[in-house]
Each structure stands twice: as structure tokens, then as C-alpha cells.
Amino acid sequence: MSQFDALYQEAQKYIPGGVNSPVRAFKQVGGAPVFFKKGEGAYVYDEAGKRYIDYVGSWGPMIVGHAHPEVIETVVETAKNGLSFGAPTVSETELAKRVLELVPSMDQVRMVSSGTEATMSAIRLARGYTGRDKIVKFEGCYHGHSDSLLVKAGSGLLTFGEPSSPGVPADLTQHTIVIEYNNPEAVKAVFAEYGDEIACVIVEPIAGNMNCIPPQPGFLETIRECCDQHGAVFIIDEVMTGFRVGKYSAQGLYGVTPDLSTFGKVIGGGMPVGAFGGKKAIMDHLSPNGAVYQAGTLSGNPVAMAAGIKTLELISKEGFYEDLSAKTDYLIKGITDVFAKHNRPLSTNHVCGMFGLFFTEGEVKTFSDATRSDIDFFQKFYHGLLDEGIYLAPSAFEAGFLSSAHTYEDLDETIAAMDRVLTKLD
Ligand SMILES: *Cc1c(COP(=O)(O)O)cnc(C)c1O
């Protein structure tokens, strides 16, 4: 029994499954989801007023912490001038400029309202630009829930044990080729077979939807080479990694240049913003200049732009990522030591502000490695931590996130709580 059972039951009367995005439903860990009322810095507070140290951060966007005073101020001030015009505002140019400064692979960028929209639109643009239909994606990578991309797509579907979704016509997914993540040979093989039919390859530069799996050396580089050889568009989906793993995102970190990039999450600082952009020669094919259609009533919404501009200003400060990275290193080392002390298997991956805990032995490099994680153990561990006031993502296939608001005291408290929970489970 959870204190949120009543709220959850009420929600389920009116909302399918009681939630507006499936993984929130706690299906993998069991019980009613926590209903939140407030967030401040590294903390979230539930409807009963209990405080949790938060490692979800709204699934990534809250990199400067919840309700950052400067972000809230600009949002409130902007809202006073009206919520939406459906016409140009200078805030759109300002956010575009700021994003392009940080992502030199892009000459131009278009704003949308979610990561799903960004990747869906980038795929359409790649197909329109090349005049080809086939797309290549990787097992366990999630790129939003548009039809073509909803094949072997990681966490949400994994949590529910479905490889794909009913309602997606086979006629559509036949154009989607799925190969193993971190396997350069598979990339070469798919190009050898389908070469000139491939419109694009889309990849998470660090897989963050089958927990956290960084790219092996040579993997992203091989995709780049194959796309060049065959005239295919290379799309790096930075919806999760963008401005999360470094000021210049994952492409900056690994020194790989895509043709198109997609963004979401951090770019809106908690407001609904997505973006896609790339080389001008490709972006020129987009409506109204070109024939590839894409649009959005609320795209470039001024309040959302204001939150994005301020968030990007805050992350651009000297030392921001060094600090975030040091904190994540500290947390992961602490967790690793605690698991070793209790003789529990644990494998970890982390890159700057994102991390993955796998309850298994050995390195985790692919989707099938990730699925070895002990889910029965995770359920008990999860609820133990929830009682302790530590909020992790309610699925073993989701990455964890830190914010600049987390202090070393918060991290020590988290590590000590894990120690107590493991003691109870011994
Ligand atoms: C979250 C995510 C998406 C989808 O973004 P939404 O805003 O949830 O539609 C796409 N790609 C990646 C890599 C993501 O992590």
C-alpha cells in the first residue's frame, strides 16, 4: 500500500493508466507512483511534503536544478507579455544563435515542442533530401514515439516487454533497419547490403534509453564514414545528451560531426522545447524554403524560448561541466564501494551529468548486456531508496541524472542511504 493509492486511483479514472507518459506508472517497480507537488534545487517534494533527493530531473531537462530562481524569473516576466503569438519573436533568433554557437556542426536550427517532433522531422528531412526511404537505427535506442522510430526502442517499451507497438503499420517499419548498438561491423554490413537505399542513420551518441551506454571507440566514426561513402544523412540524436554531457554536447565530446542533430530536454530547461538542425544545404529543403513540410502552432513559444535561453546561459558558465562531472564521479565511486562492501554485483557507466547502474557483473556495452540487470533486486532496492528519500527513475533501463544543484552532502546522504538499504536486503 502506498499513500498515493487514492490519488493514483482517481487519476486512473480519467487518464489512461493514470499517467500522461507510460514509464511514470511504476509498472516495473510496482506500487503507486509518487505524486509531486514541488521541486527546489536537487530536491523534489511529494504531495505529503516528503523531500527526496532527485536523480531523475524530469528525465534530463533540470540540469541547473528545479525552480532555478533565474529561470523562474525570466519565465514569469516573459509570460506577463503574453503566452503565444504564432508569429516571429526575437527570442527565437536568440535561442537559435545560442544553440548554433554551442553546436558548430549546425548552420541553422528549427525549434519544435518535443524531442519526438525533432527526430520525426529530422527523419522526414533526411528522406526528402536524399529521396530514399530506408532508415537505420540501433537496438535499444529511443528516438521518441513516431511510427518509423518505434522499433526496438529501449526503456519504455522494454519496461512493458514489447519490442514494438501495435498501431504501427508494418508497411512503415519495413523501411526501418535495426542493428546492434556499438557494433561497427553491423554498420558496415548494413551499408554493404542496402547502401544506396539508406536515407539516414540515427543514433544516440551515448545510449540513454537502455540505461547509460557510452559509444565504443570507432562506433560513431564508422557511421560517419559509411554515411559519407553512400550519401546517407548522419543524424545524431542529442535529445538526452545535448548540453547534458558537456557544453558542446556528445558530438563535441567525441569529435564526431553529424549532418543533422536533434535536441530536446535541457534545451528547454523544463519547458516543452525540441530542436533539429544541421548543414544549410540540407536545412534549405525545409518548408517554407524547400518542399519538406514541417510546422507547429506553438513552435518557438516565447515562454519556452526564455527558459531555454536562460538555461543555456547558466550551463555556459566557466567550470559548469567540470563541477558536474566531478560530482558524478564521486557519486559513482561511492555507490561502487557500497555495493562491493555488500558483495552485490554492480556495473556502472557514466558520462558527465548522466549515469547508469546495472545490477550485474561485467561491462555493459550493448542492449543485450543491459537486459542482464537483475530486475527483482532493483525493485526491492528501488522501494528501499524511496523510503529513504532518494528518487531514482522507476525502471532499471533508464539513465540517472545529476544537476548542478546537487551538493556533496546530498551525494553522501545518497550513498549512506544505499548502504542502509543494502544492509536490510543482505
Ligand atoms: C527523450 C528522448 C526523445 C523524445 O523526446 P520527447 O520530448 O520525450 O518527445 C528522443 N530521443 C532521445 C534520445 C530521448 O532521450
Short mmCIF file of C-alpha atoms and ligand atoms in Angstrom, two decimals:
data_model
loop_
_atom_site.label_atom_id
_atom_site.label_comp_id
_atom_site.label_asym_id
_atom_site.label_seq_id
_atom_site.Cartn_x
_atom_site.Cartn_y
_atom_site.Cartn_z
CA MET A 1 0.00 0.00 0.00
CA SER A 2 1.24 3.46 -0.84
CA GLN A 3 -0.04 6.75 0.48
CA PHE A 4 -0.60 7.74 -3.15
CA ASP A 5 -3.00 4.88 -3.95
CA ALA A 6 -6.05 7.14 -3.65
CA LEU A 7 -4.59 9.83 -5.91
CA TYR A 8 -3.46 7.21 -8.40
CA GLN A 9 -6.88 5.54 -8.48
CA GLU A 10 -8.53 8.89 -9.02
CA ALA A 11 -6.11 9.69 -11.87
CA GLN A 12 -6.78 6.31 -13.48
CA LYS A 13 -10.49 7.09 -13.75
CA TYR A 14 -9.77 9.98 -16.07
CA ILE A 15 -6.36 9.34 -17.62
CA PRO A 16 -5.33 6.05 -19.30
CA GLY A 17 -3.21 4.26 -16.70
CA GLY A 18 -3.34 7.41 -14.59
CA VAL A 19 -0.32 8.92 -16.37
CA ASN A 20 0.48 11.04 -19.40
CA SER A 21 3.66 9.12 -20.25
CA PRO A 22 3.84 5.36 -19.57
CA VAL A 23 7.11 4.95 -17.63
CA ARG A 24 5.76 7.24 -14.90
CA ALA A 25 3.32 4.48 -13.93
CA PHE A 26 5.84 2.49 -11.79
CA LYS A 27 4.94 -0.71 -13.68
CA GLN A 28 8.45 -2.13 -13.36
CA VAL A 29 8.94 -1.38 -9.66
CA GLY A 30 5.33 -1.87 -8.55
CA GLY A 31 3.08 0.28 -6.38
CA ALA A 32 1.57 3.70 -6.99
CA PRO A 33 3.78 6.42 -8.45
CA VAL A 34 4.81 9.31 -6.23
CA PHE A 35 2.75 12.45 -6.85
CA PHE A 36 4.91 15.55 -6.71
CA LYS A 37 3.98 19.00 -5.63
CA LYS A 38 7.17 20.99 -5.75
CA GLY A 39 10.83 20.99 -6.72
CA GLU A 40 13.69 23.11 -5.49
CA GLY A 41 17.32 22.64 -6.49
CA ALA A 42 18.26 18.98 -6.14
CA TYR A 43 15.07 18.14 -4.27
CA VAL A 44 11.52 17.21 -5.13
CA TYR A 45 8.66 17.15 -2.61
CA ASP A 46 5.67 14.85 -2.78
CA GLU A 47 2.02 15.70 -2.07
CA ALA A 48 2.55 14.74 1.59
CA GLY A 49 5.50 17.12 1.88
CA LYS A 50 8.23 14.45 2.00
CA ARG A 51 11.57 15.51 0.48
CA TYR A 52 13.55 13.37 -1.96
CA ILE A 53 17.00 13.86 -3.47
CA ASP A 54 16.12 13.70 -7.17
CA TYR A 55 18.14 11.76 -9.75
CA VAL A 56 15.50 11.94 -12.49
CA GLY A 57 15.44 15.69 -13.09
CA SER A 58 12.28 15.40 -15.18
CA TRP A 59 14.18 12.77 -17.25
CA GLY A 60 17.03 15.12 -18.00
CA PRO A 61 16.00 18.75 -18.53
CA MET A 62 16.59 20.04 -14.98
CA ILE A 63 20.37 20.32 -15.26
CA VAL A 64 20.53 23.54 -13.21
CA GLY A 65 18.17 22.09 -10.59
CA HIS A 66 14.44 22.55 -10.06
CA ALA A 67 12.93 26.04 -9.98
CA HIS A 68 16.25 27.80 -10.52
CA PRO A 69 15.48 31.40 -9.42
CA GLU A 70 16.87 32.98 -12.61
CA VAL A 71 14.96 30.60 -14.89
CA ILE A 72 11.73 31.12 -12.97
CA GLU A 73 12.14 34.88 -13.04
CA THR A 74 12.60 35.08 -16.80
CA VAL A 75 9.69 32.68 -17.39
CA VAL A 76 7.36 34.74 -15.17
CA GLU A 77 8.45 38.05 -16.71
CA THR A 78 8.07 36.71 -20.25
CA ALA A 79 4.65 35.24 -19.50
CA LYS A 80 3.39 38.66 -18.43
CA ASN A 81 3.74 39.79 -22.06
CA GLY A 82 1.55 37.01 -23.41
CA LEU A 83 1.90 33.28 -23.81
CA SER A 84 1.91 32.75 -27.56
CA PHE A 85 1.62 34.70 -30.80
CA GLY A 86 2.13 32.17 -33.58
CA ALA A 87 4.33 34.82 -35.20
CA PRO A 88 8.07 35.56 -35.02
CA THR A 89 9.61 36.86 -31.79
CA VAL A 90 13.27 37.86 -31.31
CA SER A 91 13.59 35.26 -28.54
CA GLU A 92 13.54 32.55 -31.24
CA THR A 93 16.52 34.13 -33.02
CA GLU A 94 18.30 34.50 -29.70
CA LEU A 95 17.91 30.86 -28.68
CA ALA A 96 18.84 29.71 -32.22
CA LYS A 97 22.03 31.82 -32.12
CA ARG A 98 22.99 30.48 -28.70
CA VAL A 99 22.42 26.87 -29.79
CA LEU A 100 24.40 27.33 -33.02
CA GLU A 101 27.35 28.80 -31.10
CA LEU A 102 27.48 25.63 -28.99
CA VAL A 103 26.87 23.22 -31.89
CA PRO A 104 29.21 24.17 -34.76
CA SER A 105 28.05 21.23 -36.92
CA MET A 106 24.77 23.12 -37.42
CA ASP A 107 24.34 26.18 -39.67
CA GLN A 108 20.64 26.53 -38.90
CA VAL A 109 18.17 25.18 -36.41
CA ARG A 110 14.39 24.90 -36.21
CA MET A 111 12.52 24.84 -32.89
CA VAL A 112 9.72 22.38 -32.18
CA SER A 113 7.91 21.39 -28.97
CA SER A 114 9.31 17.95 -28.10
CA GLY A 115 12.14 15.54 -28.77
CA THR A 116 9.73 13.27 -30.64
CA GLU A 117 8.88 16.08 -33.04
CA ALA A 118 12.56 16.89 -33.52
CA THR A 119 13.60 13.35 -34.51
CA MET A 120 10.46 12.72 -36.58
CA SER A 121 11.09 15.92 -38.52
CA ALA A 122 14.81 15.22 -38.96
CA ILE A 123 13.97 11.79 -40.43
CA ARG A 124 11.48 13.32 -42.83
CA LEU A 125 14.01 15.92 -43.88
CA ALA A 126 16.69 13.26 -44.42
CA ARG A 127 14.28 11.23 -46.55
CA GLY A 128 13.15 14.29 -48.50
CA TYR A 129 16.72 15.43 -49.06
CA THR A 130 18.04 12.06 -50.24
CA GLY A 131 14.90 10.83 -51.96
CA ARG A 132 15.39 7.49 -50.17
CA ASP A 133 13.12 5.64 -47.72
CA LYS A 134 15.23 3.34 -45.58
CA ILE A 135 16.48 4.42 -42.17
CA VAL A 136 18.91 2.67 -39.83
CA LYS A 137 18.57 2.74 -36.05
CA PHE A 138 20.13 0.80 -33.20
CA GLU A 139 18.65 -1.75 -30.84
CA GLY A 140 17.72 -0.14 -27.51
CA CYS A 141 17.97 3.45 -28.79
CA TYR A 142 14.86 5.55 -28.31
CA HIS A 143 14.14 8.48 -30.57
CA GLY A 144 10.63 9.41 -29.50
CA HIS A 145 7.41 7.63 -30.38
CA SER A 146 6.87 8.44 -34.06
CA ASP A 147 5.91 5.43 -36.19
CA SER A 148 9.14 4.83 -38.11
CA LEU A 149 11.26 5.04 -34.99
CA LEU A 150 9.19 2.92 -32.63
CA VAL A 151 11.07 -0.29 -33.32
CA LYS A 152 13.21 -1.97 -30.62
CA ALA A 153 13.23 1.35 -28.89
CA GLY A 154 14.53 0.91 -25.36
CA SER A 155 13.25 1.75 -21.91
CA GLY A 156 9.53 2.50 -22.21
CA LEU A 157 8.90 -0.47 -24.45
CA LEU A 158 11.40 -2.60 -22.52
CA THR A 159 9.66 -1.79 -19.27
CA PHE A 160 6.46 -3.07 -20.83
CA GLY A 161 8.11 -6.01 -22.51
CA GLU A 162 7.09 -5.12 -26.06
CA PRO A 163 9.63 -4.88 -28.85
CA SER A 164 7.42 -2.54 -30.84
CA SER A 165 3.91 -1.15 -30.75
CA PRO A 166 0.60 -2.25 -32.23
CA GLY A 167 -0.81 0.52 -34.39
CA VAL A 168 2.44 1.00 -36.27
CA PRO A 169 1.88 -0.32 -39.82
CA ALA A 170 4.36 -2.99 -40.92
CA ASP A 171 4.44 -1.14 -44.27
CA LEU A 172 6.17 1.69 -42.44
CA THR A 173 8.54 -0.20 -40.18
CA GLN A 174 9.76 -2.31 -43.12
CA HIS A 175 11.80 0.76 -44.00
CA THR A 176 13.44 0.81 -40.56
CA ILE A 177 16.50 -1.40 -40.23
CA VAL A 178 17.56 -2.12 -36.65
CA ILE A 179 21.12 -3.20 -35.85
CA GLU A 180 23.17 -3.72 -32.69
CA TYR A 181 24.49 -0.68 -30.80
CA ASN A 182 28.27 -0.33 -30.53
CA ASN A 183 28.80 -2.77 -33.39
CA PRO A 184 30.74 -1.09 -36.26
CA GLU A 185 30.77 -4.34 -38.26
CA ALA A 186 26.97 -4.34 -38.29
CA VAL A 187 27.03 -0.76 -39.64
CA LYS A 188 29.39 -1.76 -42.46
CA ALA A 189 27.29 -4.84 -43.25
CA VAL A 190 24.04 -2.91 -43.49
CA PHE A 191 25.63 -0.39 -45.88
CA ALA A 192 27.17 -3.19 -47.93
CA GLU A 193 23.70 -4.66 -48.40
CA TYR A 194 21.43 -1.63 -48.72
CA GLY A 195 23.99 1.16 -49.36
CA ASP A 196 22.25 3.46 -51.80
CA GLU A 197 18.74 2.95 -50.40
CA ILE A 198 19.61 4.35 -46.96
CA ALA A 199 18.33 7.87 -46.30
CA CYS A 200 19.89 8.18 -42.87
CA VAL A 201 21.36 6.59 -39.79
CA ILE A 202 20.04 7.90 -36.46
CA VAL A 203 21.89 7.17 -33.23
CA GLU A 204 22.00 8.18 -29.59
CA PRO A 205 25.68 9.19 -29.25
CA ILE A 206 25.52 7.84 -25.70
CA ALA A 207 22.62 5.45 -25.39
CA GLY A 208 20.45 6.78 -22.58
CA ASN A 209 17.26 4.83 -23.05
CA MET A 210 18.62 1.40 -22.21
CA ASN A 211 20.13 2.93 -19.09
CA CYS A 212 23.51 4.58 -19.93
CA ILE A 213 25.84 3.08 -22.54
CA PRO A 214 28.67 5.20 -23.98
CA PRO A 215 29.87 4.61 -27.54
CA GLN A 216 32.87 2.30 -28.01
CA PRO A 217 35.81 3.92 -29.84
CA GLY A 218 35.26 3.72 -33.59
CA PHE A 219 31.50 3.18 -33.48
CA LEU A 220 30.34 6.72 -34.27
CA GLU A 221 33.30 7.22 -36.62
CA THR A 222 32.28 4.17 -38.65
CA ILE A 223 28.75 5.52 -39.06
CA ARG A 224 30.23 8.82 -40.28
CA GLU A 225 32.43 7.05 -42.86
CA CYS A 226 29.67 4.81 -44.16
CA CYS A 227 27.23 7.73 -44.50
CA ASP A 228 29.87 9.68 -46.44
CA GLN A 229 30.59 6.78 -48.78
CA HIS A 230 26.93 6.21 -49.57
CA GLY A 231 25.46 9.72 -49.49
CA ALA A 232 23.33 8.98 -46.42
CA VAL A 233 22.49 11.58 -43.77
CA PHE A 234 24.04 11.02 -40.33
CA ILE A 235 21.66 12.13 -37.58
CA ILE A 236 22.97 12.35 -34.02
CA ASP A 237 20.04 12.39 -31.60
CA GLU A 238 21.19 14.62 -28.76
CA VAL A 239 17.76 14.97 -27.16
CA MET A 240 19.15 13.44 -23.98
CA THR A 241 22.88 14.14 -24.32
CA GLY A 242 22.61 17.68 -25.69
CA PHE A 243 24.08 20.15 -23.15
CA ARG A 244 23.94 17.28 -20.64
CA VAL A 245 27.34 15.64 -21.16
CA GLY A 246 29.30 18.78 -21.97
CA LYS A 247 28.93 22.33 -23.23
CA TYR A 248 29.41 21.08 -26.81
CA SER A 249 27.16 18.04 -26.30
CA ALA A 250 28.18 14.47 -27.15
CA GLN A 251 29.34 15.38 -30.67
CA GLY A 252 31.82 17.82 -29.15
CA LEU A 253 32.93 15.30 -26.56
CA TYR A 254 33.68 12.60 -29.15
CA GLY A 255 34.70 14.88 -32.00
CA VAL A 256 32.18 13.47 -34.47
CA THR A 257 30.35 15.74 -36.93
CA PRO A 258 26.81 14.75 -37.92
CA ASP A 259 24.79 16.16 -40.83
CA LEU A 260 21.72 16.73 -38.67
CA SER A 261 21.31 16.89 -34.89
CA THR A 262 18.24 16.78 -32.70
CA PHE A 263 17.76 18.35 -29.29
CA GLY A 264 15.17 18.40 -26.50
CA LYS A 265 15.19 18.13 -22.70
CA VAL A 266 17.94 20.55 -21.48
CA ILE A 267 17.37 22.94 -24.41
CA GLY A 268 14.00 23.91 -22.90
CA GLY A 269 15.12 23.91 -19.26
CA GLY A 270 11.88 22.17 -18.25
CA MET A 271 9.58 23.80 -20.82
CA PRO A 272 8.42 21.88 -23.92
CA VAL A 273 11.16 22.56 -26.47
CA GLY A 274 12.82 20.41 -29.10
CA ALA A 275 15.05 21.41 -32.00
CA PHE A 276 16.65 19.97 -35.10
CA GLY A 277 19.28 21.47 -37.30
CA GLY A 278 22.29 20.93 -39.46
CA LYS A 279 24.06 21.92 -42.62
CA LYS A 280 22.41 24.70 -44.59
CA ALA A 281 22.35 22.61 -47.79
CA ILE A 282 20.04 20.15 -46.01
CA MET A 283 18.03 22.67 -43.97
CA ASP A 284 17.25 24.56 -47.22
CA HIS A 285 14.97 21.67 -48.16
CA LEU A 286 12.68 22.51 -45.26
CA SER A 287 9.44 24.45 -45.75
CA PRO A 288 8.98 27.43 -46.43
CA ASN A 289 12.26 27.49 -48.43
CA GLY A 290 12.01 23.91 -49.60
CA ALA A 291 9.42 21.22 -50.17
CA VAL A 292 9.78 19.13 -46.99
CA TYR A 293 6.86 20.15 -44.80
CA GLN A 294 7.09 20.66 -41.06
CA ALA A 295 5.18 23.06 -38.81
CA GLY A 296 3.94 23.75 -35.27
CA THR A 297 1.38 26.17 -33.77
CA LEU A 298 3.36 26.55 -30.54
CA SER A 299 6.86 26.08 -32.01
CA GLY A 300 9.29 28.70 -30.71
CA ASN A 301 6.87 29.66 -27.95
CA PRO A 302 8.26 32.77 -26.22
CA VAL A 303 7.97 31.47 -22.65
CA ALA A 304 9.67 28.21 -23.62
CA MET A 305 12.37 30.14 -25.51
CA ALA A 306 13.02 32.27 -22.41
CA ALA A 307 13.54 29.17 -20.25
CA GLY A 308 15.89 27.71 -22.86
CA ILE A 309 17.94 30.89 -23.28
CA LYS A 310 18.45 31.26 -19.53
CA THR A 311 19.30 27.59 -19.05
CA LEU A 312 21.90 27.70 -21.84
CA GLU A 313 23.33 30.87 -20.31
CA LEU A 314 23.71 29.10 -16.95
CA ILE A 315 25.35 25.98 -18.40
CA SER A 316 27.80 28.12 -20.41
CA LYS A 317 29.42 29.43 -17.22
CA GLU A 318 33.08 28.57 -16.69
CA GLY A 319 33.56 25.27 -14.85
CA PHE A 320 29.91 24.17 -15.03
CA TYR A 321 30.61 20.77 -16.59
CA GLU A 322 33.84 20.15 -14.68
CA ASP A 323 31.87 20.54 -11.46
CA LEU A 324 29.00 18.34 -12.67
CA SER A 325 31.42 15.70 -13.88
CA ALA A 326 33.37 15.64 -10.59
CA LYS A 327 30.14 15.18 -8.65
CA THR A 328 29.03 12.28 -10.84
CA ASP A 329 32.47 10.62 -10.48
CA TYR A 330 32.17 11.00 -6.71
CA LEU A 331 28.67 9.52 -6.58
CA ILE A 332 29.54 6.56 -8.79
CA LYS A 333 32.68 5.77 -6.80
CA GLY A 334 30.67 5.90 -3.55
CA ILE A 335 27.94 3.63 -4.93
CA THR A 336 30.52 1.19 -6.33
CA ASP A 337 32.26 0.96 -2.94
CA VAL A 338 28.99 0.34 -1.12
CA PHE A 339 27.99 -2.46 -3.50
CA ALA A 340 31.45 -4.03 -3.13
CA LYS A 341 31.14 -3.85 0.66
CA HIS A 342 27.87 -5.80 0.46
CA ASN A 343 29.19 -8.22 -2.16
CA ARG A 344 26.48 -7.25 -4.62
CA PRO A 345 27.12 -7.28 -8.36
CA LEU A 346 27.15 -3.82 -9.92
CA SER A 347 28.34 -2.49 -13.24
CA THR A 348 28.28 1.25 -13.92
CA ASN A 349 28.65 3.66 -16.81
CA HIS A 350 28.73 7.42 -16.55
CA VAL A 351 29.48 10.43 -18.71
CA CYS A 352 29.49 13.84 -17.06
CA GLY A 353 25.94 14.52 -15.83
CA MET A 354 24.41 11.12 -16.68
CA PHE A 355 24.96 7.68 -15.20
CA GLY A 356 23.78 4.09 -15.36
CA LEU A 357 23.64 1.41 -12.66
CA PHE A 358 23.37 -2.19 -13.84
CA PHE A 359 22.79 -4.89 -11.26
CA THR A 360 25.00 -7.45 -12.96
CA GLU A 361 28.68 -8.35 -13.41
CA GLY A 362 30.81 -7.31 -16.36
CA GLU A 363 30.90 -4.39 -18.74
CA VAL A 364 27.67 -3.21 -20.34
CA LYS A 365 28.14 -2.20 -23.99
CA THR A 366 25.03 -3.38 -25.80
CA PHE A 367 21.30 -3.77 -25.38
CA SER A 368 21.57 -7.46 -24.54
CA ASP A 369 24.19 -6.66 -21.87
CA ALA A 370 21.77 -4.12 -20.34
CA THR A 371 18.96 -6.66 -20.13
CA ARG A 372 21.10 -8.82 -17.79
CA SER A 373 20.38 -6.34 -14.96
CA ASP A 374 18.63 -8.05 -12.01
CA ILE A 375 15.13 -6.57 -12.04
CA ASP A 376 13.92 -8.42 -8.92
CA PHE A 377 16.75 -6.91 -6.93
CA PHE A 378 16.14 -3.47 -8.47
CA GLN A 379 12.50 -3.48 -7.32
CA LYS A 380 13.47 -4.02 -3.68
CA PHE A 381 16.40 -1.63 -3.86
CA TYR A 382 14.18 0.99 -5.50
CA HIS A 383 11.49 0.95 -2.83
CA GLY A 384 14.09 0.91 -0.06
CA LEU A 385 15.60 4.09 -1.50
CA LEU A 386 12.21 5.70 -1.99
CA ASP A 387 11.53 5.21 1.73
CA GLU A 388 14.92 6.81 2.42
CA GLY A 389 14.00 9.87 0.38
CA ILE A 390 16.07 9.07 -2.72
CA TYR A 391 14.22 9.31 -6.03
CA LEU A 392 15.60 7.25 -8.93
CA ALA A 393 13.88 6.55 -12.25
CA PRO A 394 11.31 3.78 -11.69
CA SER A 395 12.91 1.49 -14.28
CA ALA A 396 16.22 -0.36 -14.44
CA PHE A 397 16.52 0.69 -18.10
CA GLU A 398 16.65 4.43 -17.50
CA ALA A 399 19.70 6.62 -17.02
CA GLY A 400 20.13 8.74 -13.89
CA PHE A 401 20.86 12.46 -13.92
CA LEU A 402 22.64 14.93 -11.67
CA SER A 403 22.16 18.68 -11.58
CA SER A 404 24.48 21.50 -10.62
CA ALA A 405 22.27 21.94 -7.53
CA HIS A 406 23.32 18.57 -6.04
CA THR A 407 25.83 19.11 -3.23
CA TYR A 408 28.44 16.66 -1.95
CA GLU A 409 26.30 16.38 1.21
CA ASP A 410 23.39 15.22 -0.99
CA LEU A 411 25.67 12.64 -2.61
CA ASP A 412 26.97 11.42 0.77
CA GLU A 413 23.39 11.14 2.00
CA THR A 414 22.51 9.09 -1.08
CA ILE A 415 25.47 6.74 -0.67
CA ALA A 416 24.70 6.26 3.06
CA ALA A 417 21.04 5.53 2.23
CA MET A 418 22.12 2.87 -0.27
CA ASP A 419 24.34 1.31 2.39
CA ARG A 420 21.38 1.08 4.80
CA VAL A 421 19.06 -0.35 2.14
CA LEU A 422 21.64 -2.99 1.14
CA THR A 423 22.14 -3.91 4.81
CA LYS A 424 18.40 -4.60 5.07
CA LEU A 425 18.50 -6.70 1.88
CA ASP A 426 21.58 -8.77 2.95
C1 LIG B 1 13.53 11.72 -24.56
C2 LIG B 1 14.11 11.38 -25.86
C3 LIG B 1 13.40 11.59 -27.06
C4 LIG B 1 11.97 12.02 -27.07
O1 LIG B 1 11.79 13.29 -26.54
P1 LIG B 1 10.31 13.71 -26.01
O2 LIG B 1 10.49 15.14 -25.63
O3 LIG B 1 10.02 12.81 -24.86
O4 LIG B 1 9.38 13.52 -27.14
C5 LIG B 1 14.06 11.37 -28.25
N1 LIG B 1 15.35 10.95 -28.28
C6 LIG B 1 16.05 10.72 -27.16
C7 LIG B 1 17.48 10.29 -27.25
C8 LIG B 1 15.45 10.92 -25.91
O5 LIG B 1 16.15 10.66 -24.81
#
